[in-house]
Amino acid sequence: MIADLSVPAPEACIHHGLVVDRYALNARNVAAVDCDGRAGPLIAIAGALRFPEYYGGNWDALDECLRDLDTWWPAAGWVVVVSDAAGDAWRQLELCWQDAARHHAVSSCSLHLVYP
């Protein structure tokens, strides 16, 4: 299933079992990056989304960097494809992700977390 990755309602920014058409995303100036879900989300997401050096590696810093993502990586949206994510920490990430999606939706940018 290929999803419509337009600006979603924040509760619809997390996808399970999707195929992402990277060519179509790049044509729309949407950054699609992979993330190794075996690492903790604080490390894995920071690497995938090129967080700045000042990233503190905690949940508050993750919230801040997700909200400020467009300051160092301007795009119409961002998609992170996560492989093999499991555990409570990844569920915590989804809460942060939805807050950031709500923030970016105001400026018509999309933020998606995809578990294939």
PDB file of N, CA, C and O in Angstrom, residues 36-105:
ATOM      1  N   ASP A  36      17.608   2.850  11.397  1.00  0.00           N
ATOM      2  CA  ASP A  36      17.759   1.503  11.935  1.00  0.00           C
ATOM      3  C   ASP A  36      17.043   1.432  13.270  1.00  0.00           C
ATOM      4  O   ASP A  36      17.483   2.011  14.253  1.00  0.00           O
ATOM      5  N   GLY A  37      15.924   0.748  13.303  1.00  0.00           N
ATOM      6  CA  GLY A  37      15.111   0.673  14.500  1.00  0.00           C
ATOM      7  C   GLY A  37      15.731  -0.107  15.642  1.00  0.00           C
ATOM      8  O   GLY A  37      15.216  -0.098  16.747  1.00  0.00           O
ATOM      9  N   ARG A  38      16.852  -0.786  15.391  1.00  0.00           N
ATOM     10  CA  ARG A  38      17.486  -1.546  16.473  1.00  0.00           C
ATOM     11  C   ARG A  38      18.178  -0.629  17.464  1.00  0.00           C
ATOM     12  O   ARG A  38      18.354  -0.975  18.624  1.00  0.00           O
ATOM     13  N   ALA A  39      18.583   0.553  17.004  1.00  0.00           N
ATOM     14  CA  ALA A  39      19.140   1.542  17.932  1.00  0.00           C
ATOM     15  C   ALA A  39      17.982   2.232  18.637  1.00  0.00           C
ATOM     16  O   ALA A  39      16.862   2.230  18.160  1.00  0.00           O
ATOM     17  N   GLY A  40      18.255   2.819  19.766  1.00  0.00           N
ATOM     18  CA  GLY A  40      17.223   3.572  20.455  1.00  0.00           C
ATOM     19  C   GLY A  40      16.780   4.755  19.619  1.00  0.00           C
ATOM     20  O   GLY A  40      17.561   5.297  18.837  1.00  0.00           O
ATOM     21  N   PRO A  41      15.536   5.178  19.763  1.00  0.00           N
ATOM     22  CA  PRO A  41      15.027   6.263  18.927  1.00  0.00           C
ATOM     23  C   PRO A  41      15.753   7.582  19.108  1.00  0.00           C
ATOM     24  O   PRO A  41      15.876   8.354  18.162  1.00  0.00           O
ATOM     25  N   LEU A  42      16.271   7.848  20.299  1.00  0.00           N
ATOM     26  CA  LEU A  42      16.983   9.109  20.516  1.00  0.00           C
ATOM     27  C   LEU A  42      18.238   9.200  19.655  1.00  0.00           C
ATOM     28  O   LEU A  42      18.627  10.282  19.212  1.00  0.00           O
ATOM     29  N   ILE A  43      18.852   8.080  19.400  1.00  0.00           N
ATOM     30  CA  ILE A  43      20.052   8.035  18.561  1.00  0.00           C
ATOM     31  C   ILE A  43      19.679   7.879  17.093  1.00  0.00           C
ATOM     32  O   ILE A  43      20.176   8.587  16.223  1.00  0.00           O
ATOM     33  N   ALA A  44      18.782   6.956  16.815  1.00  0.00           N
ATOM     34  CA  ALA A  44      18.449   6.617  15.435  1.00  0.00           C
ATOM     35  C   ALA A  44      17.792   7.781  14.693  1.00  0.00           C
ATOM     36  O   ALA A  44      18.157   8.086  13.557  1.00  0.00           O
ATOM     37  N   ILE A  45      16.832   8.431  15.309  1.00  0.00           N
ATOM     38  CA  ILE A  45      16.141   9.544  14.661  1.00  0.00           C
ATOM     39  C   ILE A  45      17.089  10.723  14.474  1.00  0.00           C
ATOM     40  O   ILE A  45      17.070  11.391  13.438  1.00  0.00           O
ATOM     41  N   ALA A  46      17.934  10.978  15.450  1.00  0.00           N
ATOM     42  CA  ALA A  46      18.907  12.076  15.337  1.00  0.00           C
ATOM     43  C   ALA A  46      19.812  11.875  14.124  1.00  0.00           C
ATOM     44  O   ALA A  46      20.084  12.823  13.378  1.00  0.00           O
ATOM     45  N   GLY A  47      20.270  10.657  13.920  1.00  0.00           N
ATOM     46  CA  GLY A  47      21.119  10.379  12.767  1.00  0.00           C
ATOM     47  C   GLY A  47      20.366  10.480  11.453  1.00  0.00           C
ATOM     48  O   GLY A  47      20.856  11.064  10.485  1.00  0.00           O
ATOM     49  N   ALA A  48      19.172   9.938  11.420  1.00  0.00           N
ATOM     50  CA  ALA A  48      18.391   9.953  10.187  1.00  0.00           C
ATOM     51  C   ALA A  48      18.027  11.369   9.763  1.00  0.00           C
ATOM     52  O   ALA A  48      18.071  11.698   8.579  1.00  0.00           O
ATOM     53  N   LEU A  49      17.688  12.210  10.723  1.00  0.00           N
ATOM     54  CA  LEU A  49      17.242  13.566  10.403  1.00  0.00           C
ATOM     55  C   LEU A  49      18.333  14.618  10.545  1.00  0.00           C
ATOM     56  O   LEU A  49      18.062  15.811  10.544  1.00  0.00           O
ATOM     57  N   ARG A  50      19.571  14.168  10.661  1.00  0.00           N
ATOM     58  CA  ARG A  50      20.732  15.072  10.682  1.00  0.00           C
ATOM     59  C   ARG A  50      20.616  16.146  11.760  1.00  0.00           C
ATOM     60  O   ARG A  50      20.838  17.337  11.505  1.00  0.00           O
ATOM     61  N   PHE A  51      20.242  15.735  12.960  1.00  0.00           N
ATOM     62  CA  PHE A  51      20.126  16.712  14.045  1.00  0.00           C
ATOM     63  C   PHE A  51      21.455  17.444  14.235  1.00  0.00           C
ATOM     64  O   PHE A  51      22.525  16.884  14.039  1.00  0.00           O
ATOM     65  N   PRO A  52      21.387  18.703  14.652  1.00  0.00           N
ATOM     66  CA  PRO A  52      22.610  19.497  14.839  1.00  0.00           C
ATOM     67  C   PRO A  52      23.450  19.006  16.016  1.00  0.00           C
ATOM     68  O   PRO A  52      22.983  18.238  16.860  1.00  0.00           O
ATOM     69  N   GLU A  53      24.673  19.490  16.075  1.00  0.00           N
ATOM     70  CA  GLU A  53      25.611  19.060  17.120  1.00  0.00           C
ATOM     71  C   GLU A  53      25.110  19.368  18.527  1.00  0.00           C
ATOM     72  O   GLU A  53      25.459  18.673  19.467  1.00  0.00           O
ATOM     73  N   TYR A  54      24.303  20.401  18.685  1.00  0.00           N
ATOM     74  CA  TYR A  54      23.830  20.758  20.023  1.00  0.00           C
ATOM     75  C   TYR A  54      22.731  19.841  20.548  1.00  0.00           C
ATOM     76  O   TYR A  54      22.309  19.974  21.689  1.00  0.00           O
ATOM     77  N   TYR A  55      22.285  18.876  19.746  1.00  0.00           N
ATOM     78  CA  TYR A  55      21.253  17.936  20.188  1.00  0.00           C
ATOM     79  C   TYR A  55      21.696  17.242  21.474  1.00  0.00           C
ATOM     80  O   TYR A  55      22.778  16.682  21.551  1.00  0.00           O
ATOM     81  N   GLY A  56      20.854  17.289  22.497  1.00  0.00           N
ATOM     82  CA  GLY A  56      21.215  16.789  23.817  1.00  0.00           C
ATOM     83  C   GLY A  56      20.988  15.315  24.061  1.00  0.00           C
ATOM     84  O   GLY A  56      21.376  14.791  25.104  1.00  0.00           O
ATOM     85  N   GLY A  57      20.333  14.604  23.134  1.00  0.00           N
ATOM     86  CA  GLY A  57      20.156  13.164  23.291  1.00  0.00           C
ATOM     87  C   GLY A  57      19.145  12.761  24.346  1.00  0.00           C
ATOM     88  O   GLY A  57      19.231  11.668  24.882  1.00  0.00           O
ATOM     89  N   ASN A  58      18.185  13.644  24.663  1.00  0.00           N
ATOM     90  CA  ASN A  58      17.120  13.289  25.607  1.00  0.00           C
ATOM     91  C   ASN A  58      15.771  13.626  24.963  1.00  0.00           C
ATOM     92  O   ASN A  58      15.715  14.175  23.865  1.00  0.00           O
ATOM     93  N   TRP A  59      14.679  13.298  25.653  1.00  0.00           N
ATOM     94  CA  TRP A  59      13.349  13.477  25.058  1.00  0.00           C
ATOM     95  C   TRP A  59      13.019  14.942  24.809  1.00  0.00           C
ATOM     96  O   TRP A  59      12.401  15.284  23.787  1.00  0.00           O
ATOM     97  N   ASP A  60      13.415  15.839  25.693  1.00  0.00           N
ATOM     98  CA  ASP A  60      13.154  17.268  25.473  1.00  0.00           C
ATOM     99  C   ASP A  60      13.915  17.773  24.248  1.00  0.00           C
ATOM    100  O   ASP A  60      13.387  18.546  23.453  1.00  0.00           O
ATOM    101  N   ALA A  61      15.144  17.331  24.096  1.00  0.00           N
ATOM    102  CA  ALA A  61      15.942  17.733  22.941  1.00  0.00           C
ATOM    103  C   ALA A  61      15.354  17.162  21.652  1.00  0.00           C
ATOM    104  O   ALA A  61      15.343  17.837  20.619  1.00  0.00           O
ATOM    105  N   LEU A  62      14.851  15.942  21.720  1.00  0.00           N
ATOM    106  CA  LEU A  62      14.203  15.350  20.550  1.00  0.00           C
ATOM    107  C   LEU A  62      12.991  16.181  20.152  1.00  0.00           C
ATOM    108  O   LEU A  62      12.817  16.514  18.973  1.00  0.00           O
ATOM    109  N   ASP A  63      12.153  16.543  21.123  1.00  0.00           N
ATOM    110  CA  ASP A  63      10.986  17.385  20.837  1.00  0.00           C
ATOM    111  C   ASP A  63      11.413  18.681  20.151  1.00  0.00           C
ATOM    112  O   ASP A  63      10.837  19.083  19.140  1.00  0.00           O
ATOM    113  N   GLU A  64      12.423  19.330  20.707  1.00  0.00           N
ATOM    114  CA  GLU A  64      12.883  20.605  20.157  1.00  0.00           C
ATOM    115  C   GLU A  64      13.409  20.448  18.733  1.00  0.00           C
ATOM    116  O   GLU A  64      13.063  21.231  17.845  1.00  0.00           O
ATOM    117  N   CYS A  65      14.222  19.433  18.507  1.00  0.00           N
ATOM    118  CA  CYS A  65      14.806  19.255  17.176  1.00  0.00           C
ATOM    119  C   CYS A  65      13.756  18.845  16.147  1.00  0.00           C
ATOM    120  O   CYS A  65      13.830  19.276  14.992  1.00  0.00           O
ATOM    121  N   LEU A  66      12.794  18.038  16.534  1.00  0.00           N
ATOM    122  CA  LEU A  66      11.725  17.690  15.593  1.00  0.00           C
ATOM    123  C   LEU A  66      10.922  18.932  15.207  1.00  0.00           C
ATOM    124  O   LEU A  66      10.559  19.108  14.045  1.00  0.00           O
ATOM    125  N   ARG A  67      10.644  19.790  16.159  1.00  0.00           N
ATOM    126  CA  ARG A  67       9.896  21.021  15.862  1.00  0.00           C
ATOM    127  C   ARG A  67      10.712  21.988  15.004  1.00  0.00           C
ATOM    128  O   ARG A  67      10.163  22.700  14.161  1.00  0.00           O
ATOM    129  N   ASP A  68      12.038  22.020  15.204  1.00  0.00           N
ATOM    130  CA  ASP A  68      12.899  22.969  14.494  1.00  0.00           C
ATOM    131  C   ASP A  68      13.538  22.378  13.240  1.00  0.00           C
ATOM    132  O   ASP A  68      14.432  22.992  12.658  1.00  0.00           O
ATOM    133  N   LEU A  69      13.082  21.230  12.827  1.00  0.00           N
ATOM    134  CA  LEU A  69      13.691  20.506  11.702  1.00  0.00           C
ATOM    135  C   LEU A  69      13.840  21.364  10.450  1.00  0.00           C
ATOM    136  O   LEU A  69      14.854  21.307   9.758  1.00  0.00           O
ATOM    137  N   ASP A  70      12.871  22.209  10.173  1.00  0.00           N
ATOM    138  CA  ASP A  70      12.919  23.020   8.958  1.00  0.00           C
ATOM    139  C   ASP A  70      13.995  24.106   8.998  1.00  0.00           C
ATOM    140  O   ASP A  70      14.323  24.672   7.960  1.00  0.00           O
ATOM    141  N   THR A  71      14.586  24.374  10.148  1.00  0.00           N
ATOM    142  CA  THR A  71      15.635  25.401  10.207  1.00  0.00           C
ATOM    143  C   THR A  71      16.949  24.923   9.594  1.00  0.00           C
ATOM    144  O   THR A  71      17.701  25.730   9.063  1.00  0.00           O
ATOM    145  N   TRP A  72      17.258  23.627   9.666  1.00  0.00           N
ATOM    146  CA  TRP A  72      18.490  23.142   9.038  1.00  0.00           C
ATOM    147  C   TRP A  72      18.229  22.212   7.872  1.00  0.00           C
ATOM    148  O   TRP A  72      19.142  21.853   7.144  1.00  0.00           O
ATOM    149  N   TRP A  73      16.982  21.803   7.658  1.00  0.00           N
ATOM    150  CA  TRP A  73      16.682  20.923   6.536  1.00  0.00           C
ATOM    151  C   TRP A  73      15.350  21.336   5.924  1.00  0.00           C
ATOM    152  O   TRP A  73      14.338  20.689   6.131  1.00  0.00           O
ATOM    153  N   PRO A  74      15.341  22.448   5.173  1.00  0.00           N
ATOM    154  CA  PRO A  74      14.086  22.918   4.581  1.00  0.00           C
ATOM    155  C   PRO A  74      13.547  21.894   3.580  1.00  0.00           C
ATOM    156  O   PRO A  74      14.286  21.381   2.741  1.00  0.00           O
ATOM    157  N   ALA A  75      12.284  21.588   3.711  1.00  0.00           N
ATOM    158  CA  ALA A  75      11.610  20.646   2.806  1.00  0.00           C
ATOM    159  C   ALA A  75      10.108  20.829   2.963  1.00  0.00           C
ATOM    160  O   ALA A  75       9.645  21.449   3.922  1.00  0.00           O
ATOM    161  N   ALA A  76       9.378  20.266   2.016  1.00  0.00           N
ATOM    162  CA  ALA A  76       7.915  20.292   2.114  1.00  0.00           C
ATOM    163  C   ALA A  76       7.428  19.289   3.151  1.00  0.00           C
ATOM    164  O   ALA A  76       6.287  19.330   3.582  1.00  0.00           O
ATOM    165  N   GLY A  77       8.322  18.379   3.534  1.00  0.00           N
ATOM    166  CA  GLY A  77       7.982  17.384   4.542  1.00  0.00           C
ATOM    167  C   GLY A  77       9.112  16.396   4.709  1.00  0.00           C
ATOM    168  O   GLY A  77      10.101  16.429   3.977  1.00  0.00           O
ATOM    169  N   TRP A  78       8.956  15.533   5.692  1.00  0.00           N
ATOM    170  CA  TRP A  78       9.978  14.541   6.004  1.00  0.00           C
ATOM    171  C   TRP A  78       9.304  13.212   6.296  1.00  0.00           C
ATOM    172  O   TRP A  78       8.264  13.149   6.954  1.00  0.00           O
ATOM    173  N   VAL A  79       9.938  12.143   5.828  1.00  0.00           N
ATOM    174  CA  VAL A  79       9.462  10.789   6.073  1.00  0.00           C
ATOM    175  C   VAL A  79      10.634   9.997   6.619  1.00  0.00           C
ATOM    176  O   VAL A  79      11.705   9.962   6.016  1.00  0.00           O
ATOM    177  N   VAL A  80      10.442   9.360   7.760  1.00  0.00           N
ATOM    178  CA  VAL A  80      11.464   8.482   8.311  1.00  0.00           C
ATOM    179  C   VAL A  80      10.903   7.065   8.281  1.00  0.00           C
ATOM    180  O   VAL A  80       9.832   6.795   8.830  1.00  0.00           O
ATOM    181  N   VAL A  81      11.613   6.182   7.595  1.00  0.00           N
ATOM    182  CA  VAL A  81      11.237   4.779   7.501  1.00  0.00           C
ATOM    183  C   VAL A  81      12.066   4.021   8.525  1.00  0.00           C
ATOM    184  O   VAL A  81      13.294   4.041   8.479  1.00  0.00           O
ATOM    185  N   VAL A  82      11.400   3.378   9.464  1.00  0.00           N
ATOM    186  CA  VAL A  82      12.057   2.710  10.579  1.00  0.00           C
ATOM    187  C   VAL A  82      11.971   1.197  10.404  1.00  0.00           C
ATOM    188  O   VAL A  82      10.887   0.655  10.222  1.00  0.00           O
ATOM    189  N   SER A  83      13.107   0.539  10.480  1.00  0.00           N
ATOM    190  CA  SER A  83      13.110  -0.926  10.405  1.00  0.00           C
ATOM    191  C   SER A  83      13.266  -1.515  11.803  1.00  0.00           C
ATOM    192  O   SER A  83      14.016  -0.999  12.613  1.00  0.00           O
ATOM    193  N   ASP A  84      12.525  -2.540  12.084  1.00  0.00           N
ATOM    194  CA  ASP A  84      12.684  -3.335  13.310  1.00  0.00           C
ATOM    195  C   ASP A  84      12.546  -2.571  14.618  1.00  0.00           C
ATOM    196  O   ASP A  84      13.234  -2.868  15.584  1.00  0.00           O
ATOM    197  N   ALA A  85      11.704  -1.574  14.689  1.00  0.00           N
ATOM    198  CA  ALA A  85      11.529  -0.818  15.932  1.00  0.00           C
ATOM    199  C   ALA A  85      10.619  -1.579  16.884  1.00  0.00           C
ATOM    200  O   ALA A  85       9.597  -2.105  16.495  1.00  0.00           O
ATOM    201  N   ALA A  86      11.013  -1.637  18.127  1.00  0.00           N
ATOM    202  CA  ALA A  86      10.188  -2.306  19.141  1.00  0.00           C
ATOM    203  C   ALA A  86      10.528  -1.742  20.504  1.00  0.00           C
ATOM    204  O   ALA A  86      11.618  -1.229  20.735  1.00  0.00           O
ATOM    205  N   GLY A  87       9.573  -1.816  21.398  1.00  0.00           N
ATOM    206  CA  GLY A  87       9.828  -1.434  22.777  1.00  0.00           C
ATOM    207  C   GLY A  87       9.164  -0.133  23.172  1.00  0.00           C
ATOM    208  O   GLY A  87       8.644   0.621  22.353  1.00  0.00           O
ATOM    209  N   ASP A  88       9.198   0.117  24.468  1.00  0.00           N
ATOM    210  CA  ASP A  88       8.543   1.292  25.034  1.00  0.00           C
ATOM    211  C   ASP A  88       9.131   2.602  24.522  1.00  0.00           C
ATOM    212  O   ASP A  88       8.409   3.580  24.363  1.00  0.00           O
ATOM    213  N   ALA A  89      10.434   2.629  24.278  1.00  0.00           N
ATOM    214  CA  ALA A  89      11.055   3.866  23.816  1.00  0.00           C
ATOM    215  C   ALA A  89      10.500   4.282  22.459  1.00  0.00           C
ATOM    216  O   ALA A  89      10.285   5.463  22.199  1.00  0.00           O
ATOM    217  N   TRP A  90      10.237   3.322  21.588  1.00  0.00           N
ATOM    218  CA  TRP A  90       9.673   3.660  20.282  1.00  0.00           C
ATOM    219  C   TRP A  90       8.237   4.141  20.424  1.00  0.00           C
ATOM    220  O   TRP A  90       7.790   5.000  19.685  1.00  0.00           O
ATOM    221  N   ARG A  91       7.502   3.626  21.371  1.00  0.00           N
ATOM    222  CA  ARG A  91       6.138   4.134  21.623  1.00  0.00           C
ATOM    223  C   ARG A  91       6.204   5.568  22.145  1.00  0.00           C
ATOM    224  O   ARG A  91       5.378   6.409  21.788  1.00  0.00           O
ATOM    225  N   GLN A  92       7.187   5.875  22.965  1.00  0.00           N
ATOM    226  CA  GLN A  92       7.376   7.251  23.449  1.00  0.00           C
ATOM    227  C   GLN A  92       7.687   8.180  22.274  1.00  0.00           C
ATOM    228  O   GLN A  92       7.198   9.308  22.218  1.00  0.00           O
ATOM    229  N   LEU A  93       8.502   7.693  21.338  1.00  0.00           N
ATOM    230  CA  LEU A  93       8.825   8.495  20.162  1.00  0.00           C
ATOM    231  C   LEU A  93       7.554   8.880  19.408  1.00  0.00           C
ATOM    232  O   LEU A  93       7.431  10.000  18.926  1.00  0.00           O
ATOM    233  N   GLU A  94       6.612   7.982  19.295  1.00  0.00           N
ATOM    234  CA  GLU A  94       5.390   8.267  18.547  1.00  0.00           C
ATOM    235  C   GLU A  94       4.626   9.437  19.161  1.00  0.00           C
ATOM    236  O   GLU A  94       4.041  10.244  18.431  1.00  0.00           O
ATOM    237  N   LEU A  95       4.647   9.571  20.462  1.00  0.00           N
ATOM    238  CA  LEU A  95       3.990  10.714  21.108  1.00  0.00           C
ATOM    239  C   LEU A  95       4.696  12.014  20.734  1.00  0.00           C
ATOM    240  O   LEU A  95       4.052  13.017  20.408  1.00  0.00           O
ATOM    241  N   CYS A  96       6.014  12.001  20.774  1.00  0.00           N
ATOM    242  CA  CYS A  96       6.791  13.181  20.377  1.00  0.00           C
ATOM    243  C   CYS A  96       6.545  13.504  18.899  1.00  0.00           C
ATOM    244  O   CYS A  96       6.418  14.668  18.516  1.00  0.00           O
ATOM    245  N   TRP A  97       6.486  12.468  18.097  1.00  0.00           N
ATOM    246  CA  TRP A  97       6.317  12.624  16.657  1.00  0.00           C
ATOM    247  C   TRP A  97       4.984  13.315  16.342  1.00  0.00           C
ATOM    248  O   TRP A  97       4.918  14.212  15.507  1.00  0.00           O
ATOM    249  N   GLN A  98       3.936  12.901  17.018  1.00  0.00           N
ATOM    250  CA  GLN A  98       2.625  13.502  16.779  1.00  0.00           C
ATOM    251  C   GLN A  98       2.612  14.976  17.179  1.00  0.00           C
ATOM    252  O   GLN A  98       2.017  15.802  16.475  1.00  0.00           O
ATOM    253  N   ASP A  99       3.276  15.329  18.261  1.00  0.00           N
ATOM    254  CA  ASP A  99       3.374  16.743  18.652  1.00  0.00           C
ATOM    255  C   ASP A  99       4.110  17.548  17.586  1.00  0.00           C
ATOM    256  O   ASP A  99       3.688  18.652  17.220  1.00  0.00           O
ATOM    257  N   ALA A 100       5.195  16.999  17.077  1.00  0.00           N
ATOM    258  CA  ALA A 100       5.957  17.695  16.038  1.00  0.00           C
ATOM    259  C   ALA A 100       5.148  17.787  14.744  1.00  0.00           C
ATOM    260  O   ALA A 100       5.193  18.812  14.055  1.00  0.00           O
ATOM    261  N   ALA A 101       4.407  16.748  14.415  1.00  0.00           N
ATOM    262  CA  ALA A 101       3.564  16.782  13.213  1.00  0.00           C
ATOM    263  C   ALA A 101       2.519  17.881  13.326  1.00  0.00           C
ATOM    264  O   ALA A 101       2.224  18.585  12.355  1.00  0.00           O
ATOM    265  N   ARG A 102       1.969  18.041  14.509  1.00  0.00           N
ATOM    266  CA  ARG A 102       0.991  19.107  14.752  1.00  0.00           C
ATOM    267  C   ARG A 102       1.645  20.481  14.523  1.00  0.00           C
ATOM    268  O   ARG A 102       1.070  21.360  13.895  1.00  0.00           O
ATOM    269  N   HIS A 103       2.864  20.629  14.999  1.00  0.00           N
ATOM    270  CA  HIS A 103       3.606  21.881  14.835  1.00  0.00           C
ATOM    271  C   HIS A 103       3.846  22.183  13.351  1.00  0.00           C
ATOM    272  O   HIS A 103       3.632  23.305  12.887  1.00  0.00           O
ATOM    273  N   HIS A 104       4.316  21.190  12.582  1.00  0.00           N
ATOM    274  CA  HIS A 104       4.644  21.401  11.172  1.00  0.00           C
ATOM    275  C   HIS A 104       3.405  21.545  10.297  1.00  0.00           C
ATOM    276  O   HIS A 104       3.458  22.212   9.259  1.00  0.00           O
ATOM    277  N   ALA A 105       2.299  20.957  10.687  1.00  0.00           N
ATOM    278  CA  ALA A 105       1.065  21.056   9.898  1.00  0.00           C
ATOM    279  C   ALA A 105       0.598  22.498   9.776  1.00  0.00           C
ATOM    280  O   ALA A 105       0.008  22.885   8.764  1.00  0.00           O
TER     281      ALA A 105
END
